[in-house]
Amino acid sequence: MVLLVVWGLPAVAQNAVRERTMQVGDEARTYLLSQPAGVSGPRPTIIALHGAAQTSQSFKGYFGLEPTAAREGLVVAYPQGLGRVWDDSRPAAMRLKAALRPGEDVPFLLMLAQSLVAEGIADPNRIYLVGISNGGFMVERMACEHAETFAAYAVIMATAPANVRESCRPARPVPIMFIHGTADPVIAWDGFWTPLGATLSAPDSAALFAKANGCGDAQVTQLPDLAPFDGTRISVRRWEGCRDNAEVALYRVEHGGHQPPARVETTGELAQPFLGLRSQDMDSGTEIWAFFSRFSLAPPPPSPPVAGAAPGGLVPAPAAPARAVPAAGSGRNIPLPMPAPARNSQAGKPPAGPGQ
């Protein structure tokens, strides 16, 4: 089973969680709503999508986002996919659509965001979308098709379907981060090919969005090895210099499996021998919010011009202190993958050469 991870964090208030239902066409859709206690008014809101076969309740306990939400005063919505799956952009045969029929998920997620705004729960300029596995593929679809709704995106344990290389044309540059293990036994780091369809590698998936965002070169940093005995290390490749201050980041979890990194206590509902190693060098909830918090859909407030300042668009917060040491990396184009089975110092610019 997945190990519980407890790191002696100080006790924090817990969000109040309740189940809600909304009608989307002829579908009754449900979601869990997690709200900070004693906080009123529109709040930054994260919509978090579970993986295939999960429920919103089990995902809430397994993912480990709640401690960050309670600490930062965030609202989190955990929607439930019909049949425990999402209607992502992969070819239907790759998602076993004949056996697992998803609901009308695009209108559901759009209506969910709109209803939370209408109720005064969500800040319309600070709604974010994150998902793991099947939920991560769904996040990519929303980033491609509805970039105007969410301020930033996070994709965990999912890569881009090869069929979206030509069709993904976001309406604006989208800040997006990826977290993926190199030993993921479910969604391969290097992508995979079948007669029914293919997925790109994790680096090529991130590069796809970096290209769409008009980003510059990528830099790679190595994160501290906070859990030396967990068998993993994490490095980050960041594409910066993107249009409208957007950013693309890829967190490479060396030897990591099909699990989100966590440094908080989580429930162990899944079989670790099948999913692989879960890194404890980083907490996904903390890192995702650190990324999300820098972006808003609101235009920047009027202010005196500053030499060297970027033009308007996305609104970045002040940069966080550097915390990593340099590591070598590499970049590459975005070819169709070959067949495969089932910031404490400056970052180094990756040399040209074969991709990861």
CSV table of C-alpha atoms in Angstrom, one decimal:
chain,number,residue,atom,x,y,z
A,1,MET,CA,0.0,0.0,0.0
A,2,VAL,CA,1.0,3.7,-0.4
A,3,LEU,CA,3.0,4.7,2.6
A,4,LEU,CA,1.6,7.4,4.9
A,5,VAL,CA,4.0,10.3,5.1
A,6,VAL,CA,4.1,12.5,8.2
A,7,TRP,CA,6.8,15.1,8.7
A,8,GLY,CA,5.9,16.7,12.0
A,9,LEU,CA,4.2,19.7,10.4
A,10,PRO,CA,2.5,22.1,12.8
A,11,ALA,CA,-1.3,21.6,13.2
A,12,VAL,CA,-3.4,23.8,11.0
A,13,ALA,CA,-7.1,24.5,10.7
A,14,GLN,CA,-9.0,22.1,8.4
A,15,ASN,CA,-11.3,23.3,5.6
A,16,ALA,CA,-14.9,22.5,5.9
A,17,VAL,CA,-15.9,19.9,3.3
A,18,ARG,CA,-19.4,19.1,1.9
A,19,GLU,CA,-20.8,17.3,-1.1
A,20,ARG,CA,-22.8,19.3,-3.6
A,21,THR,CA,-24.9,18.5,-6.7
A,22,MET,CA,-25.5,20.5,-9.9
A,23,GLN,CA,-27.5,19.8,-13.0
A,24,VAL,CA,-25.5,19.9,-16.3
A,25,GLY,CA,-27.9,19.2,-19.1
A,26,ASP,CA,-29.5,15.9,-18.3
A,27,GLU,CA,-26.7,14.9,-16.0
A,28,ALA,CA,-26.7,15.3,-12.2
A,29,ARG,CA,-23.1,16.0,-11.3
A,30,THR,CA,-21.5,16.0,-7.9
A,31,TYR,CA,-18.4,17.5,-6.3
A,32,LEU,CA,-16.8,18.1,-2.9
A,33,LEU,CA,-16.4,21.7,-1.9
A,34,SER,CA,-13.6,22.4,0.6
A,35,GLN,CA,-13.7,25.9,2.1
A,36,PRO,CA,-11.5,27.6,4.7
A,37,ALA,CA,-13.0,28.2,8.0
A,38,GLY,CA,-13.6,31.8,9.1
A,39,VAL,CA,-12.8,33.2,5.6
A,40,SER,CA,-15.4,35.1,3.6
A,41,GLY,CA,-15.5,36.6,0.2
A,42,PRO,CA,-14.3,35.3,-3.2
A,43,ARG,CA,-11.2,33.2,-2.7
A,44,PRO,CA,-8.5,31.7,-4.9
A,45,THR,CA,-10.0,28.4,-6.0
A,46,ILE,CA,-8.4,25.2,-7.2
A,47,ILE,CA,-10.5,22.6,-9.1
A,48,ALA,CA,-8.8,19.2,-8.7
A,49,LEU,CA,-9.5,16.2,-11.0
A,50,HIS,CA,-9.1,12.7,-9.8
A,51,GLY,CA,-7.5,9.8,-11.8
A,52,ALA,CA,-9.4,7.0,-13.5
A,53,ALA,CA,-11.3,4.7,-11.1
A,54,GLN,CA,-11.0,7.1,-8.2
A,55,THR,CA,-13.8,9.0,-6.4
A,56,SER,CA,-13.6,12.6,-5.4
A,57,GLN,CA,-13.5,11.6,-1.7
A,58,SER,CA,-10.7,9.1,-2.1
A,59,PHE,CA,-8.7,11.5,-4.3
A,60,LYS,CA,-9.0,14.3,-1.7
A,61,GLY,CA,-7.4,12.1,0.9
A,62,TYR,CA,-4.7,10.6,-1.4
A,63,PHE,CA,-3.6,13.8,-3.2
A,64,GLY,CA,-2.7,15.8,-0.1
A,65,LEU,CA,-3.8,19.3,-1.2
A,66,GLU,CA,-5.9,20.0,1.9
A,67,PRO,CA,-3.1,21.1,4.2
A,68,THR,CA,-2.0,23.7,1.7
A,69,ALA,CA,-5.6,24.8,1.2
A,70,ALA,CA,-6.2,25.3,4.9
A,71,ARG,CA,-2.9,27.1,5.5
A,72,GLU,CA,-3.4,29.4,2.5
A,73,GLY,CA,-7.1,30.0,2.8
A,74,LEU,CA,-7.9,28.4,-0.6
A,75,VAL,CA,-11.1,26.9,-1.8
A,76,VAL,CA,-10.8,23.5,-3.5
A,77,ALA,CA,-13.5,21.8,-5.5
A,78,TYR,CA,-13.1,18.0,-6.2
A,79,PRO,CA,-15.5,17.1,-9.1
A,80,GLN,CA,-16.6,13.5,-9.6
A,81,GLY,CA,-16.3,12.1,-13.1
A,82,LEU,CA,-19.2,9.9,-14.3
A,83,GLY,CA,-18.0,6.3,-14.3
A,84,ARG,CA,-15.0,7.6,-12.4
A,85,VAL,CA,-13.4,8.8,-15.6
A,86,TRP,CA,-12.9,12.0,-17.6
A,87,ASP,CA,-13.6,12.8,-21.3
A,88,ASP,CA,-10.0,13.9,-22.2
A,89,SER,CA,-8.5,14.4,-25.6
A,90,ARG,CA,-7.0,11.0,-26.2
A,91,PRO,CA,-8.6,8.8,-28.9
A,92,ALA,CA,-11.7,7.1,-27.5
A,93,ALA,CA,-10.2,3.6,-27.9
A,94,MET,CA,-7.2,4.6,-25.7
A,95,ARG,CA,-9.6,5.5,-22.9
A,96,LEU,CA,-11.7,2.3,-23.3
A,97,LYS,CA,-14.7,4.6,-24.0
A,98,ALA,CA,-16.9,1.7,-25.0
A,99,ALA,CA,-16.6,0.3,-21.5
A,100,LEU,CA,-16.1,3.5,-19.5
A,101,ARG,CA,-18.4,6.2,-20.7
A,102,PRO,CA,-17.5,9.7,-19.4
A,103,GLY,CA,-20.0,12.5,-18.9
A,104,GLU,CA,-20.2,15.9,-20.5
A,105,ASP,CA,-17.1,17.0,-18.7
A,106,VAL,CA,-16.2,20.2,-20.5
A,107,PRO,CA,-19.5,21.9,-19.8
A,108,PHE,CA,-19.5,20.5,-16.3
A,109,LEU,CA,-16.1,22.1,-15.4
A,110,LEU,CA,-17.0,25.4,-17.0
A,111,MET,CA,-20.4,25.5,-15.2
A,112,LEU,CA,-18.7,24.5,-11.9
A,113,ALA,CA,-16.3,27.5,-12.2
A,114,GLN,CA,-19.1,29.9,-13.2
A,115,SER,CA,-21.3,28.8,-10.3
A,116,LEU,CA,-18.6,29.2,-7.7
A,117,VAL,CA,-18.0,32.7,-9.0
A,118,ALA,CA,-21.8,33.5,-9.1
A,119,GLU,CA,-22.1,32.4,-5.4
A,120,GLY,CA,-19.2,34.7,-4.4
A,121,ILE,CA,-17.1,31.7,-3.4
A,122,ALA,CA,-14.4,31.8,-6.2
A,123,ASP,CA,-12.4,34.8,-7.4
A,124,PRO,CA,-13.1,34.8,-11.1
A,125,ASN,CA,-9.5,35.9,-11.9
A,126,ARG,CA,-7.9,33.2,-9.7
A,127,ILE,CA,-9.4,29.9,-10.6
A,128,TYR,CA,-6.9,27.1,-11.2
A,129,LEU,CA,-7.1,23.6,-12.6
A,130,VAL,CA,-5.0,20.5,-11.6
A,131,GLY,CA,-5.4,16.8,-12.3
A,132,ILE,CA,-3.6,13.5,-12.0
A,133,SER,CA,-3.5,10.7,-14.6
A,134,ASN,CA,-6.8,10.7,-16.5
A,135,GLY,CA,-7.6,14.0,-14.7
A,136,GLY,CA,-4.3,15.4,-15.9
A,137,PHE,CA,-5.2,14.6,-19.5
A,138,MET,CA,-8.5,16.4,-18.9
A,139,VAL,CA,-6.5,19.4,-17.6
A,140,GLU,CA,-4.6,19.5,-20.9
A,141,ARG,CA,-7.8,19.5,-22.9
A,142,MET,CA,-9.1,22.4,-20.9
A,143,ALA,CA,-5.9,24.3,-21.3
A,144,CYS,CA,-6.1,23.9,-25.1
A,145,GLU,CA,-9.8,24.6,-25.5
A,146,HIS,CA,-10.7,27.0,-22.6
A,147,ALA,CA,-7.6,28.9,-21.6
A,148,GLU,CA,-9.8,31.9,-20.8
A,149,THR,CA,-11.4,30.3,-17.8
A,150,PHE,CA,-8.4,29.2,-15.6
A,151,ALA,CA,-5.5,31.3,-14.6
A,152,ALA,CA,-3.0,28.4,-14.5
A,153,TYR,CA,-2.8,24.6,-14.9
A,154,ALA,CA,-1.0,21.7,-13.4
A,155,VAL,CA,-0.7,18.2,-15.0
A,156,ILE,CA,0.5,15.3,-12.9
A,157,MET,CA,1.3,11.8,-14.3
A,158,ALA,CA,-0.1,12.6,-17.7
A,159,THR,CA,1.5,13.5,-21.1
A,160,ALA,CA,0.0,15.2,-24.2
A,161,PRO,CA,-1.8,13.0,-26.7
A,162,ALA,CA,0.0,13.0,-30.0
A,163,ASN,CA,-3.2,13.9,-31.8
A,164,VAL,CA,-3.3,17.4,-30.1
A,165,ARG,CA,0.1,18.5,-31.5
A,166,GLU,CA,-1.7,20.3,-34.3
A,167,SER,CA,-5.1,21.0,-32.7
A,168,CYS,CA,-4.0,22.5,-29.4
A,169,ARG,CA,-4.1,26.3,-30.0
A,170,PRO,CA,-4.8,28.0,-26.6
A,171,ALA,CA,-6.6,31.4,-26.8
A,172,ARG,CA,-3.8,32.9,-24.7
A,173,PRO,CA,-0.4,31.9,-23.3
A,174,VAL,CA,-1.1,29.5,-20.5
A,175,PRO,CA,1.0,29.0,-17.3
A,176,ILE,CA,1.3,25.2,-16.9
A,177,MET,CA,3.4,22.8,-14.8
A,178,PHE,CA,3.9,19.1,-15.3
A,179,ILE,CA,5.0,16.6,-12.6
A,180,HIS,CA,6.0,13.1,-13.9
A,181,GLY,CA,8.1,10.1,-12.8
A,182,THR,CA,10.7,8.6,-15.0
A,183,ALA,CA,9.6,5.1,-13.9
A,184,ASP,CA,5.9,5.6,-14.2
A,185,PRO,CA,4.5,2.2,-15.2
A,186,VAL,CA,1.1,3.5,-16.3
A,187,ILE,CA,1.8,6.7,-18.3
A,188,ALA,CA,5.3,6.3,-19.6
A,189,TRP,CA,7.7,9.2,-19.2
A,190,ASP,CA,8.9,8.6,-22.8
A,191,GLY,CA,5.4,8.4,-24.2
A,192,PHE,CA,4.0,5.3,-25.9
A,193,TRP,CA,2.6,4.2,-29.2
A,194,THR,CA,-0.2,1.8,-30.0
A,195,PRO,CA,-2.3,1.2,-33.1
A,196,LEU,CA,-5.1,3.0,-31.3
A,197,GLY,CA,-3.1,6.2,-30.6
A,198,ALA,CA,0.0,7.6,-29.0
A,199,THR,CA,1.2,10.0,-26.3
A,200,LEU,CA,4.2,12.3,-26.4
A,201,SER,CA,7.0,12.1,-23.8
A,202,ALA,CA,6.8,14.2,-20.7
A,203,PRO,CA,9.5,16.6,-22.0
A,204,ASP,CA,7.8,16.9,-25.4
A,205,SER,CA,4.5,17.6,-23.8
A,206,ALA,CA,5.8,20.5,-21.8
A,207,ALA,CA,7.7,21.7,-24.9
A,208,LEU,CA,4.4,21.7,-26.8
A,209,PHE,CA,3.0,24.3,-24.5
A,210,ALA,CA,6.3,26.2,-24.3
A,211,LYS,CA,6.2,26.6,-28.1
A,212,ALA,CA,2.5,27.7,-28.0
A,213,ASN,CA,3.4,30.2,-25.3
A,214,GLY,CA,6.4,31.6,-27.3
A,215,CYS,CA,8.8,30.8,-24.5
A,216,GLY,CA,12.5,31.1,-24.6
A,217,ASP,CA,15.1,28.5,-23.7
A,218,ALA,CA,14.7,26.2,-20.8
A,219,GLN,CA,16.9,26.0,-17.7
A,220,VAL,CA,17.2,23.0,-15.3
A,221,THR,CA,17.7,23.0,-11.6
A,222,GLN,CA,18.1,20.2,-9.1
A,223,LEU,CA,15.9,20.3,-6.0
A,224,PRO,CA,17.3,19.3,-2.6
A,225,ASP,CA,17.2,15.6,-1.7
A,226,LEU,CA,15.0,16.1,1.4
A,227,ALA,CA,14.2,12.4,1.7
A,228,PRO,CA,17.5,10.5,0.9
A,229,PHE,CA,16.0,7.1,1.4
A,230,ASP,CA,12.9,7.3,-0.8
A,231,GLY,CA,14.8,6.4,-3.9
A,232,THR,CA,14.0,9.5,-5.9
A,233,ARG,CA,15.4,12.9,-6.9
A,234,ILE,CA,13.6,15.8,-8.5
A,235,SER,CA,14.8,18.3,-11.0
A,236,VAL,CA,12.9,21.1,-12.6
A,237,ARG,CA,13.1,22.4,-16.2
A,238,ARG,CA,11.6,25.8,-16.7
A,239,TRP,CA,10.8,27.7,-19.9
A,240,GLU,CA,10.8,31.4,-19.2
A,241,GLY,CA,10.6,34.5,-21.3
A,242,CYS,CA,7.1,33.4,-22.4
A,243,ARG,CA,4.5,35.8,-23.8
A,244,ASP,CA,2.4,37.7,-21.2
A,245,ASN,CA,4.6,36.5,-18.4
A,246,ALA,CA,3.4,32.9,-18.7
A,247,GLU,CA,5.7,30.0,-17.7
A,248,VAL,CA,6.0,26.3,-18.3
A,249,ALA,CA,7.7,23.9,-15.8
A,250,LEU,CA,8.4,20.2,-15.9
A,251,TYR,CA,9.3,18.4,-12.6
A,252,ARG,CA,11.2,15.3,-13.4
A,253,VAL,CA,10.9,12.7,-10.6
A,254,GLU,CA,13.9,10.4,-11.1
A,255,HIS,CA,12.8,6.8,-10.4
A,256,GLY,CA,9.3,8.1,-9.5
A,257,GLY,CA,6.2,6.1,-10.2
A,258,HIS,CA,2.6,6.9,-11.0
A,259,GLN,CA,2.1,8.9,-7.8
A,260,PRO,CA,2.2,12.6,-6.9
A,261,PRO,CA,5.1,13.6,-4.6
A,262,ALA,CA,3.9,14.3,-1.0
A,263,ARG,CA,5.4,15.5,2.3
A,264,VAL,CA,2.1,15.5,4.2
A,265,GLU,CA,0.0,12.7,5.6
A,266,THR,CA,-2.1,11.0,2.9
A,267,THR,CA,-4.4,8.0,2.7
A,268,GLY,CA,-3.1,4.8,1.2
A,269,GLU,CA,-5.8,3.6,-1.1
A,270,LEU,CA,-3.7,2.3,-3.9
A,271,ALA,CA,-1.1,-0.5,-4.3
A,272,GLN,CA,2.4,1.0,-4.3
A,273,PRO,CA,4.1,-2.1,-5.8
A,274,PHE,CA,2.0,-1.5,-8.9
A,275,LEU,CA,2.3,2.3,-9.0
A,276,GLY,CA,6.0,2.6,-8.1
A,277,LEU,CA,7.8,5.0,-5.8
A,278,ARG,CA,6.2,8.1,-4.3
A,279,SER,CA,8.7,10.9,-3.8
A,280,GLN,CA,9.0,12.7,-0.5
A,281,ASP,CA,11.4,15.3,-1.8
A,282,MET,CA,8.6,17.7,-2.6
A,283,ASP,CA,5.0,18.3,-1.6
A,284,SER,CA,2.8,18.6,-4.7
A,285,GLY,CA,0.2,20.8,-3.0
A,286,THR,CA,2.7,23.3,-1.7
A,287,GLU,CA,4.6,23.4,-5.0
A,288,ILE,CA,1.4,23.7,-7.1
A,289,TRP,CA,0.1,26.6,-5.1
A,290,ALA,CA,3.6,28.3,-5.3
A,291,PHE,CA,3.2,28.1,-9.0
A,292,PHE,CA,-0.5,29.0,-9.2
A,293,SER,CA,-0.2,31.9,-6.9
A,294,ARG,CA,2.0,33.9,-9.3
A,295,PHE,CA,-0.8,34.1,-11.9
A,296,SER,CA,-4.1,35.8,-12.3
A,297,LEU,CA,-6.4,36.6,-15.2
A,298,ALA,CA,-6.8,40.2,-13.9
A,299,PRO,CA,-5.0,43.0,-15.7
A,300,PRO,CA,-2.2,44.5,-13.7
A,301,PRO,CA,-3.2,47.6,-11.6
A,302,PRO,CA,-2.0,51.0,-12.9
A,303,SER,CA,1.5,51.8,-11.7
A,304,PRO,CA,4.4,54.0,-12.8
A,305,PRO,CA,6.5,52.4,-15.5
A,306,VAL,CA,9.5,50.4,-14.3
A,307,ALA,CA,12.6,50.0,-16.5
A,308,GLY,CA,12.8,46.5,-17.9
A,309,ALA,CA,9.2,45.6,-16.8
A,310,ALA,CA,7.2,43.2,-19.0
A,311,PRO,CA,4.0,44.4,-20.7
A,312,GLY,CA,0.6,43.5,-19.2
A,313,GLY,CA,-1.2,40.2,-19.4
A,314,LEU,CA,-0.8,37.6,-16.7
A,315,VAL,CA,0.1,39.0,-13.4
A,316,PRO,CA,3.1,37.4,-11.8
A,317,ALA,CA,3.8,37.8,-8.0
A,318,PRO,CA,7.3,38.5,-6.8
A,319,ALA,CA,9.7,35.7,-7.5
A,320,ALA,CA,10.3,33.2,-4.7
A,321,PRO,CA,13.8,32.9,-3.3
A,322,ALA,CA,16.0,30.6,-5.3
A,323,ARG,CA,16.4,27.2,-3.7
A,324,ALA,CA,18.1,24.7,-6.0
A,325,VAL,CA,21.5,23.9,-7.4
A,326,PRO,CA,22.3,23.6,-11.1
A,327,ALA,CA,21.9,20.4,-13.0
A,328,ALA,CA,22.5,19.5,-16.6
A,329,GLY,CA,19.5,18.9,-18.9
A,330,SER,CA,18.7,18.9,-22.6
A,331,GLY,CA,16.0,19.9,-25.0
A,332,ARG,CA,14.6,18.4,-28.2
A,333,ASN,CA,11.8,18.9,-30.8
A,334,ILE,CA,8.4,17.2,-30.5
A,335,PRO,CA,8.5,14.0,-32.7
A,336,LEU,CA,6.0,11.2,-32.5
A,337,PRO,CA,7.4,8.8,-29.9
A,338,MET,CA,8.9,5.5,-30.8
A,339,PRO,CA,6.9,2.3,-29.7
A,340,ALA,CA,7.5,1.6,-26.1
A,341,PRO,CA,6.0,-0.8,-23.4
A,342,ALA,CA,2.5,-0.7,-22.0
A,343,ARG,CA,15.9,28.0,-6.8
A,344,ASN,CA,19.6,28.4,-3.7
A,345,SER,CA,21.8,29.0,-6.8
A,346,GLN,CA,21.6,29.8,-10.5
A,347,ALA,CA,20.1,27.4,-13.0
A,348,GLY,CA,22.2,26.0,-15.8
A,349,LYS,CA,21.1,26.2,-19.4
A,350,PRO,CA,20.8,22.7,-20.9
A,351,PRO,CA,23.1,21.8,-23.7
A,352,ALA,CA,21.9,20.8,-27.1
A,353,GLY,CA,21.5,17.1,-27.7
A,354,PRO,CA,19.1,14.2,-27.3
A,355,GLY,CA,16.1,14.8,-25.1
A,356,GLN,CA,15.3,13.2,-21.8
